Coordinates of C-alpha atoms in Angstrom, one line a residue:
Chain A
M28 CA 49.3 117.5 101.3
G29 CA 52.1 117.8 98.8
K30 CA 51.4 117.5 95.1
E31 CA 51.8 114.1 93.4
T32 CA 54.3 114.7 90.7
Y33 CA 57.5 116.6 90.8
T34 CA 59.4 117.1 87.6
A35 CA 62.9 118.2 86.7
A36 CA 64.8 119.2 83.6
L37 CA 68.5 118.7 83.0
I38 CA 70.5 121.1 80.9
I39 CA 73.8 119.7 79.7
I40 CA 76.1 122.5 78.7
G41 CA 78.9 121.2 76.6
D42 CA 80.3 121.4 73.1
E43 CA 82.2 118.3 73.9
I44 CA 79.0 116.2 74.0
L45 CA 77.6 117.9 70.8
S46 CA 80.8 117.3 68.9
G47 CA 80.6 113.6 69.8
R48 CA 84.0 113.7 71.6
T49 CA 82.5 112.8 75.0
L50 CA 79.7 110.3 75.7
D51 CA 77.3 111.8 78.2
K52 CA 76.8 109.5 81.2
N53 CA 75.5 112.2 83.6
T54 CA 71.9 111.9 82.4
Q55 CA 71.6 108.3 83.5
Y56 CA 73.1 109.0 86.9
I57 CA 70.8 112.0 87.5
A58 CA 67.7 110.2 86.2
E59 CA 68.2 107.3 88.5
K60 CA 69.0 109.4 91.6
L61 CA 65.9 111.6 91.0
N62 CA 63.7 108.5 90.7
E63 CA 64.8 107.4 94.1
V64 CA 63.5 110.6 95.7
G65 CA 60.2 110.7 93.6
V66 CA 61.3 113.4 91.1
Q67 CA 60.7 112.6 87.5
L68 CA 63.3 113.7 84.9
A69 CA 60.9 115.1 82.3
E70 CA 63.3 116.6 79.8
V71 CA 67.0 116.9 78.9
R72 CA 68.6 119.5 76.7
I73 CA 72.1 119.4 75.4
I74 CA 73.2 122.8 74.4
S75 CA 76.5 124.6 73.4
D76 CA 78.7 126.9 75.5
D77 CA 76.7 129.9 74.4
E78 CA 75.5 132.6 76.8
A79 CA 72.3 133.5 75.0
K80 CA 71.4 129.8 74.6
I81 CA 72.0 129.1 78.2
V82 CA 70.0 132.1 79.5
G83 CA 67.1 131.3 77.2
T84 CA 67.0 127.6 78.0
V85 CA 67.2 128.2 81.8
N86 CA 64.4 130.8 81.7
E87 CA 62.2 128.6 79.6
L88 CA 62.6 125.5 81.7
C89 CA 62.6 127.2 85.1
A90 CA 58.9 128.2 84.5
V91 CA 57.8 124.7 83.7
H92 CA 59.6 122.3 86.1
D93 CA 60.1 122.1 89.9
Y94 CA 63.8 121.7 89.6
I95 CA 66.4 122.5 87.0
F96 CA 69.9 120.9 87.0
T97 CA 72.8 122.0 84.8
T98 CA 76.1 120.2 84.2
G99 CA 79.3 121.7 82.8
G100 CA 81.0 125.0 82.3
I101 CA 81.9 126.0 85.8
G102 CA 85.7 125.6 85.6
P103 CA 88.5 128.1 85.3
T104 CA 88.9 128.5 81.5
H105 CA 87.6 131.0 79.0
D106 CA 84.8 128.6 77.8
D107 CA 83.4 128.2 81.3
I108 CA 80.5 130.7 81.2
T109 CA 77.8 128.9 83.1
A110 CA 77.9 131.0 86.4
E111 CA 77.9 134.2 84.4
S112 CA 75.0 133.0 82.3
I113 CA 72.9 131.9 85.3
A114 CA 73.4 135.3 86.9
K115 CA 72.1 136.9 83.7
A116 CA 69.1 134.5 83.6
F117 CA 68.2 135.6 87.1
G118 CA 69.0 139.2 86.5
V119 CA 71.5 139.4 89.3
K120 CA 75.2 140.4 89.6
L121 CA 78.0 137.9 89.6
E122 CA 80.1 138.6 92.7
L123 CA 83.3 137.4 94.2
R124 CA 82.2 135.5 97.2
E125 CA 84.2 135.0 100.4
D126 CA 82.8 131.6 101.3
A127 CA 83.4 130.3 97.7
Y128 CA 87.0 131.8 97.9
Q129 CA 87.6 130.0 101.2
C130 CA 86.6 126.7 99.5
L131 CA 89.4 127.3 97.0
V132 CA 91.9 128.3 99.7
E133 CA 91.1 125.1 101.6
Y134 CA 91.5 122.9 98.5
Y135 CA 94.7 124.6 97.2
D136 CA 96.2 124.9 100.7
S137 CA 97.5 128.4 100.2
E138 CA 96.2 131.7 99.0
E139 CA 99.2 132.1 96.8
D140 CA 98.0 129.3 94.6
I141 CA 94.7 131.0 93.8
T142 CA 95.7 132.4 90.4
E143 CA 93.4 134.7 88.5
A144 CA 92.0 131.8 86.6
R145 CA 91.2 129.8 89.7
K146 CA 89.7 132.9 91.4
K147 CA 87.1 132.9 88.6
M148 CA 85.5 129.9 90.3
A149 CA 84.7 131.9 93.4
Y150 CA 82.4 134.2 91.4
I151 CA 78.8 133.3 92.3
P152 CA 75.5 134.8 91.2
E153 CA 74.2 137.1 94.0
G154 CA 71.9 135.3 96.4
G155 CA 73.1 131.9 95.3
A156 CA 74.0 129.2 97.9
L157 CA 77.1 127.0 97.4
I158 CA 77.0 123.2 96.7
P159 CA 80.1 121.6 98.2
N160 CA 82.7 120.0 95.9
P161 CA 84.7 117.5 97.9
V162 CA 86.7 116.4 94.9
S163 CA 88.2 119.6 93.5
G164 CA 87.2 122.5 95.7
A165 CA 85.3 124.8 93.3
P166 CA 81.7 124.8 94.5
G167 CA 78.4 124.3 92.6
I168 CA 75.6 126.9 92.9
H169 CA 72.0 126.7 94.0
I170 CA 69.8 129.7 93.1
G171 CA 66.1 129.7 92.8
N172 CA 65.1 126.3 91.6
V173 CA 68.3 125.8 89.6
Y174 CA 71.2 123.6 90.7
V175 CA 74.5 124.3 88.8
M176 CA 76.9 121.4 88.9
A177 CA 80.2 120.4 87.4
G178 CA 80.4 118.3 84.2
V179 CA 83.1 115.9 85.3
P180 CA 81.0 112.8 86.4
R181 CA 82.9 112.2 89.6
I182 CA 82.3 115.8 90.8
M183 CA 78.8 116.0 89.5
Q184 CA 77.9 112.8 91.4
A185 CA 79.3 114.2 94.7
M186 CA 77.2 117.4 94.2
M187 CA 74.1 115.4 93.3
D188 CA 74.4 113.2 96.3
H189 CA 74.6 116.4 98.5
I190 CA 71.5 117.9 96.8
L191 CA 69.3 114.8 96.9
P192 CA 68.2 114.8 100.6
T193 CA 67.2 118.4 100.2
L194 CA 64.7 117.8 97.4
K195 CA 61.0 117.5 97.9
G196 CA 59.5 114.7 95.8
G197 CA 56.3 112.7 95.3
A198 CA 55.9 109.0 95.7
S199 CA 58.8 107.2 94.2
V200 CA 58.3 105.3 91.0
I201 CA 58.9 101.5 91.2
S202 CA 60.1 99.9 88.0
K203 CA 60.0 96.2 87.1
T204 CA 61.1 94.6 83.9
V205 CA 59.9 91.4 82.1
E206 CA 62.2 90.1 79.5
A207 CA 60.7 88.5 76.4
D208 CA 62.6 86.2 74.1
C209 CA 60.8 87.4 71.0
P210 CA 60.5 90.5 68.8
E211 CA 58.5 93.4 70.0
S212 CA 55.8 92.9 67.4
M213 CA 54.9 89.5 68.9
V214 CA 53.9 91.1 72.3
A215 CA 52.5 94.4 71.0
E216 CA 48.8 93.3 71.0
G217 CA 48.8 91.6 74.3
L218 CA 50.8 94.4 76.0
S219 CA 48.3 97.0 74.6
A220 CA 45.4 95.1 76.1
I221 CA 47.1 94.8 79.5
N222 CA 48.1 98.5 79.3
N223 CA 44.4 99.4 78.9
K224 CA 43.5 97.5 82.0
Y225 CA 45.8 99.4 84.3
D226 CA 45.4 103.1 84.7
T227 CA 48.2 103.6 87.2
V228 CA 50.9 101.5 85.5
S229 CA 52.9 102.8 82.5
M230 CA 54.3 100.2 80.2
G231 CA 57.1 100.6 77.8
S232 CA 58.4 98.1 75.3
Y233 CA 62.1 98.2 74.3
P234 CA 63.4 96.1 71.5
K235 CA 66.9 94.8 71.7
Y236 CA 69.1 93.1 69.2
Q237 CA 71.7 90.7 70.5
N238 CA 73.7 87.9 68.9
G239 CA 71.6 88.2 65.8
R240 CA 68.3 87.8 67.6
F241 CA 65.6 90.2 68.6
G242 CA 64.3 90.3 72.1
T243 CA 62.1 92.8 74.0
S244 CA 62.3 94.3 77.5
L245 CA 58.9 95.2 78.8
V246 CA 59.3 97.8 81.5
L247 CA 56.4 98.5 83.9
R248 CA 56.5 101.6 86.1
S249 CA 54.1 102.8 88.9
T250 CA 54.0 104.4 92.3
D251 CA 51.3 101.8 93.2
E252 CA 53.2 98.5 94.1
V253 CA 50.0 96.3 94.3
A254 CA 48.8 97.4 90.8
L255 CA 52.4 97.0 89.5
D256 CA 52.7 93.4 90.7
S257 CA 49.4 92.5 89.3
A258 CA 50.3 94.0 85.9
V259 CA 53.8 92.3 86.0
N260 CA 52.0 89.0 86.6
D261 CA 49.7 89.5 83.6
V262 CA 52.6 90.4 81.3
T263 CA 54.6 87.4 82.5
V264 CA 51.8 85.0 81.7
M265 CA 51.3 86.6 78.3
V266 CA 55.1 86.4 77.5
K267 CA 55.3 82.7 78.6
E268 CA 52.4 81.8 76.4
I269 CA 53.9 83.5 73.4
E270 CA 57.3 81.9 73.9
R271 CA 55.6 78.5 74.3
R272 CA 53.8 78.9 71.0
M273 CA 57.0 79.9 69.3
K274 CA 58.9 76.7 70.2
Chain B
M25 CA 78.1 129.1 46.7
G26 CA 76.6 127.2 49.6
K27 CA 76.3 128.7 53.0
E28 CA 79.1 128.0 55.5
T29 CA 77.4 126.5 58.4
Y30 CA 74.8 123.8 58.4
T31 CA 73.2 122.8 61.7
A32 CA 71.1 119.9 62.9
A33 CA 69.1 119.1 66.0
L34 CA 68.5 115.7 67.4
I35 CA 65.3 114.7 69.2
I36 CA 65.5 111.6 71.3
I37 CA 62.1 110.3 72.0
G38 CA 62.3 107.9 74.9
D39 CA 61.0 107.4 78.4
E40 CA 63.7 104.7 78.8
I41 CA 66.4 107.3 78.6
L42 CA 64.7 109.8 80.9
S43 CA 64.1 107.0 83.5
G44 CA 67.8 106.2 83.5
R45 CA 67.1 102.6 82.3
T46 CA 69.0 103.1 79.1
L47 CA 72.2 105.0 78.4
D48 CA 71.9 107.0 75.2
K49 CA 74.7 106.2 72.8
N50 CA 72.9 107.5 69.7
T51 CA 73.9 111.1 70.3
Q52 CA 77.6 110.4 70.0
Y53 CA 77.3 108.3 66.8
I54 CA 75.1 110.9 65.1
A55 CA 77.3 113.8 66.2
E56 CA 80.4 112.2 64.8
K57 CA 78.8 111.2 61.5
L58 CA 77.4 114.7 61.0
N59 CA 80.8 116.2 61.7
E60 CA 82.2 114.1 58.8
V61 CA 79.8 115.7 56.3
G62 CA 80.2 119.3 57.6
V63 CA 76.9 119.5 59.6
Q64 CA 77.1 120.7 63.1
L65 CA 74.9 119.1 65.8
A66 CA 73.7 122.2 67.5
E67 CA 71.2 120.9 70.0
V68 CA 69.8 117.7 71.5
R69 CA 66.5 117.2 73.2
I70 CA 65.5 114.1 75.1
I71 CA 61.7 114.1 75.5
S72 CA 59.1 111.6 76.6
D73 CA 56.8 109.5 74.5
D74 CA 54.1 112.3 74.5
E75 CA 52.4 113.5 71.4
A76 CA 52.0 117.1 72.3
K77 CA 55.6 117.3 73.3
I78 CA 56.9 115.6 70.1
V79 CA 54.7 117.9 67.9
G80 CA 55.8 121.0 69.7
T81 CA 59.5 120.1 69.8
V82 CA 59.6 119.2 66.1
N83 CA 57.8 122.4 65.0
E84 CA 60.1 124.6 67.1
L85 CA 63.3 123.0 65.9
C86 CA 62.3 122.6 62.3
A87 CA 62.2 126.3 61.9
V88 CA 65.7 126.8 63.3
H89 CA 67.9 124.1 61.9
D90 CA 68.7 122.7 58.5
Y91 CA 68.1 119.1 59.6
I92 CA 66.2 117.4 62.4
F93 CA 66.8 113.8 63.3
T94 CA 64.6 111.8 65.7
T95 CA 65.3 108.5 67.3
G96 CA 62.8 106.1 68.9
G97 CA 59.1 105.4 68.9
I98 CA 58.6 103.8 65.5
G99 CA 58.0 100.2 66.5
P100 CA 54.8 98.2 66.7
T101 CA 53.7 98.8 70.3
H102 CA 51.2 101.1 71.9
D103 CA 53.9 103.5 73.1
D104 CA 55.3 104.0 69.6
I105 CA 53.7 107.2 68.5
T106 CA 56.4 109.0 66.6
A107 CA 55.1 108.5 63.0
E108 CA 51.6 109.7 64.1
S109 CA 53.1 112.7 65.9
I110 CA 55.3 113.7 62.9
A111 CA 52.2 113.6 60.7
K112 CA 50.4 116.0 63.1
A113 CA 53.5 118.3 63.2
F114 CA 53.3 118.5 59.4
G115 CA 49.5 118.7 59.3
V116 CA 49.3 115.7 57.0
K117 CA 47.5 112.3 57.2
L118 CA 49.1 109.1 58.4
E119 CA 48.4 106.6 55.6
L120 CA 49.0 102.9 55.1
R121 CA 51.7 102.9 52.4
E122 CA 52.2 100.1 49.9
D123 CA 56.0 100.5 49.6
A124 CA 56.4 100.4 53.4
Y125 CA 54.1 97.4 53.6
Q126 CA 56.2 95.6 51.0
C127 CA 59.3 96.3 53.2
L128 CA 57.6 94.3 55.9
V129 CA 56.5 91.5 53.6
E130 CA 60.0 91.1 52.4
Y131 CA 61.4 91.0 55.9
Y132 CA 58.8 88.7 57.4
D133 CA 58.8 86.5 54.2
S134 CA 55.0 86.1 54.1
E135 CA 52.0 88.3 54.3
E136 CA 50.4 86.1 56.9
D137 CA 53.0 87.1 59.4
I138 CA 52.0 90.8 59.1
T139 CA 49.9 91.0 62.2
E140 CA 47.9 94.2 63.0
A141 CA 50.7 95.3 65.3
R142 CA 53.3 94.9 62.6
K143 CA 51.1 96.6 60.0
K144 CA 51.3 99.7 62.2
M145 CA 54.9 100.2 61.0
A146 CA 53.7 100.6 57.4
Y147 CA 51.7 103.8 58.3
I148 CA 53.7 106.8 57.0
P149 CA 52.9 110.5 57.0
E150 CA 51.6 111.6 53.6
G151 CA 54.4 112.8 51.4
G152 CA 57.1 111.1 53.4
A153 CA 59.9 109.1 51.8
L154 CA 61.1 105.8 53.3
I155 CA 64.5 105.2 54.9
P156 CA 65.5 101.6 54.4
N157 CA 66.0 99.4 57.4
P158 CA 68.2 96.5 56.5
V159 CA 68.1 95.1 60.0
S160 CA 64.5 94.6 60.9
G161 CA 62.4 95.7 57.9
A162 CA 60.3 98.5 59.2
P163 CA 61.4 101.7 57.5
G164 CA 62.4 105.1 58.8
I165 CA 60.7 108.3 57.4
H166 CA 62.1 111.4 55.7
I167 CA 59.6 114.3 55.5
G168 CA 60.5 118.0 55.0
N169 CA 63.8 118.5 56.8
V170 CA 63.0 115.7 59.4
Y171 CA 64.5 112.3 59.4
V172 CA 62.7 109.8 61.6
M173 CA 64.9 106.9 62.7
A174 CA 64.6 103.8 65.0
G175 CA 66.0 104.0 68.6
V176 CA 67.8 100.7 68.6
P177 CA 71.4 101.7 67.9
R178 CA 72.1 99.1 65.3
I179 CA 69.1 100.0 63.2
M180 CA 69.6 103.8 63.8
Q181 CA 73.2 103.5 62.5
A182 CA 72.1 101.7 59.3
M183 CA 69.6 104.4 58.7
M184 CA 72.0 107.2 59.4
D185 CA 74.6 105.7 57.1
H186 CA 72.0 105.7 54.4
I187 CA 71.0 109.3 55.0
L188 CA 74.5 110.8 55.3
P189 CA 75.5 110.9 51.6
T190 CA 72.3 112.8 50.8
L191 CA 73.0 115.6 53.2
K192 CA 74.4 119.0 52.1
G193 CA 77.0 120.3 54.5
G194 CA 79.6 123.0 54.8
A195 CA 83.3 122.5 55.3
S196 CA 84.0 119.7 57.7
V197 CA 85.4 120.6 61.1
I198 CA 88.8 119.2 61.9
S199 CA 89.5 118.5 65.6
K200 CA 92.8 118.0 67.3
T201 CA 93.5 117.3 71.0
V202 CA 96.5 118.3 73.2
E203 CA 96.6 116.4 76.5
A204 CA 98.0 118.3 79.5
D205 CA 99.2 116.5 82.5
C206 CA 98.0 119.2 84.9
P207 CA 94.7 120.7 86.2
E208 CA 92.6 122.9 84.0
S209 CA 93.3 126.0 86.1
M210 CA 97.1 125.8 85.2
V211 CA 96.4 126.2 81.5
A212 CA 93.5 128.6 81.7
E213 CA 95.4 131.8 81.3
G214 CA 97.7 130.6 78.5
L215 CA 94.8 129.0 76.6
S216 CA 92.7 132.2 76.8
A217 CA 95.6 134.2 75.3
I218 CA 96.0 131.7 72.4
N219 CA 92.3 131.6 71.9
N220 CA 92.2 135.4 71.5
K221 CA 94.9 135.1 68.8
Y222 CA 93.0 132.7 66.5
D223 CA 89.6 133.9 65.3
T224 CA 88.9 130.7 63.2
V225 CA 89.8 128.1 65.8
S226 CA 87.5 127.2 68.7
M227 CA 89.2 125.9 71.9
G228 CA 87.6 123.9 74.6
S229 CA 89.2 122.7 77.8
Y230 CA 88.0 119.5 79.4
P231 CA 89.1 118.4 82.8
K232 CA 89.5 114.7 83.5
Y233 CA 90.1 112.9 86.8
Q234 CA 91.9 109.6 86.6
N235 CA 93.8 107.6 89.2
G236 CA 93.5 110.4 91.7
R237 CA 95.0 113.0 89.4
F238 CA 93.6 115.9 87.4
G239 CA 94.5 116.2 83.8
T240 CA 93.1 118.4 81.0
S241 CA 92.2 117.7 77.4
L242 CA 92.5 120.8 75.2
V243 CA 90.4 120.3 72.1
L244 CA 91.0 122.7 69.1
R245 CA 88.5 122.7 66.3
S246 CA 88.5 124.5 62.9
T247 CA 87.6 124.2 59.3
D248 CA 90.9 125.9 58.5
E249 CA 93.7 123.3 58.8
V250 CA 96.6 125.8 58.6
A251 CA 95.3 128.0 61.4
L252 CA 94.4 124.8 63.4
D253 CA 98.0 123.4 63.1
S254 CA 99.5 126.7 64.1
A255 CA 97.2 127.0 67.2
V256 CA 97.9 123.4 68.1
N257 CA 101.6 124.2 68.0
D258 CA 101.2 127.2 70.3
V259 CA 99.1 125.2 72.8
T260 CA 101.6 122.3 72.8
V261 CA 104.5 124.7 73.5
M262 CA 102.5 126.3 76.4
V263 CA 101.6 122.9 77.9
K264 CA 105.2 121.6 77.7
E265 CA 106.4 124.7 79.5
I266 CA 103.8 124.3 82.3
E267 CA 104.6 120.6 82.7
R268 CA 108.4 121.4 82.9
R269 CA 107.8 124.1 85.6
M270 CA 105.7 121.6 87.6
K271 CA 108.5 119.0 87.8

C-alpha cells in the first residue's frame, strides 16, 4: 500500500520575479497539475539567481518533500546557473552529455549552429536524466527527487506534462466552491461549526471585493467525495439562509 | 551613513495559492513598491495556513532580512490564524485591543454588528502597532520588523501604501530593458562580455516566446545611473549588430 499524502515543493529561481518585472504564473499551473495526480504542492520559494542560495534551498527541501520542482535558469546566458548549482547540491560533476548535445543538434538543424553559449545547455549533472523540451531543444533535468525545468511558461508546461504521468501520488483532492454574496464575517461562525463536523474535509474562506461589494468564496477540499458532497450541502444551506436574512 | 542594501522577505500565507485556485499578484505589487524606496525583495515563501509553519518561517526570515511582510490569514474565519501565529513567533500574548476594536466599530457603524467572528479581527499581538485598513476596517499589524497585511489585493495595496513612507531604504535601483529580436543564445556571449565590464550593473536575460518566435529581454539594473546608461548603450549596439547580421 502506498502512503496517503505526497508533497512537493517548487523553487522559482528568478531575479525577474523578485524585481517585480515578471508576474509568476508557473506556480498556478504546477499546483493544478500536481493536484490532478494526487500530489500536494506544500511550499513555494522564490529565490534569486545565486548559487549558494539555490544549493541551500534544494538541499533543505529535498529532505522534506517527495518531489522538488525548479523553474528558471537553464538557458545559455551567464545568469543561467541552475544546472551547475543542482550538480553542487548533489555533489556530482557537471558534464557535457552526448544525448543532451544531440537534442540541441536536432533543434538547431546543424552542429555548426551550436555556439559555445548554446553548448552550455548540454551540460548535465552526472547521473541526471533528460526531460524533453519540444519547444526549444535544450532539455530539463531529472536527478534524485528534483525536476529542473525552464522558466518560460510554454516550455515549463511541456516539461511538466511530460513528467506528470511518471509521478506517484496519493488520492487526488477534489475541490468544490460555494459562492456567498456576503462578507466573510457573516459566514465565519456557521462555517466553523460545519468545519468541526467534518474531519476529512478542509474548508477555506476567501474574501473577494468586486464592484464595491464584498463576497466570499468558500472552498471545500477532500479526497472523500461522499463527505465532500455532504459538507457542500451543509454550507450551501447555511449560505442561502444568511443571504435570505440579509434581504 | 546608512547601509547600502536593505532587503525584505515576503511570506504569502495561503492554501488558495498552493492549491492553484488563486493566482498570486501580491508579489509583483510589493516587489515594485519596495524597489521604489530602495528595498530589495530578496525572497518569497508561499506557505500553508499552518501555525508551526508560519512561526518557523517568520522566525527564520526575521533574523536575515531588514523587513518581513506577510499577506493573508487575518480575516474572521477559522482558517485565519496569522495574528495568533505572529504572537507565538514573538513570544507575546494576543490581546483584544481597544484601538483595533474601534476600527471595527467605525467600519460597521454600530457595536451591535461586531459579532464574535468580527471581534476576532481586533485581537493583536501585544506591543503591535495597527496598520490602517481603509477598505474593510480590520487593521494590519506591525510588530518588530514584521508587517502583517491582508491577502485581498485591494486591501494589501492600501496597507502597503501606508507602510512605504515609513521604511528606510538604500539607493533605489534603476532598471532599463533592451529588447532583442533574436533567441537568448545569440546574445549570450556578447552580454557576458559586457557584464564583465560593469561591476555595478546587474544584467539579466529573459527569453520570451511570442507568435512562434523567440525574442529576448535584456534587463540591466543598477543604483548608478551613469554606469547603467553606458552599459545600456553597449548592449544596444551589440543587439543591433546581431539583428543586422541575421537579416
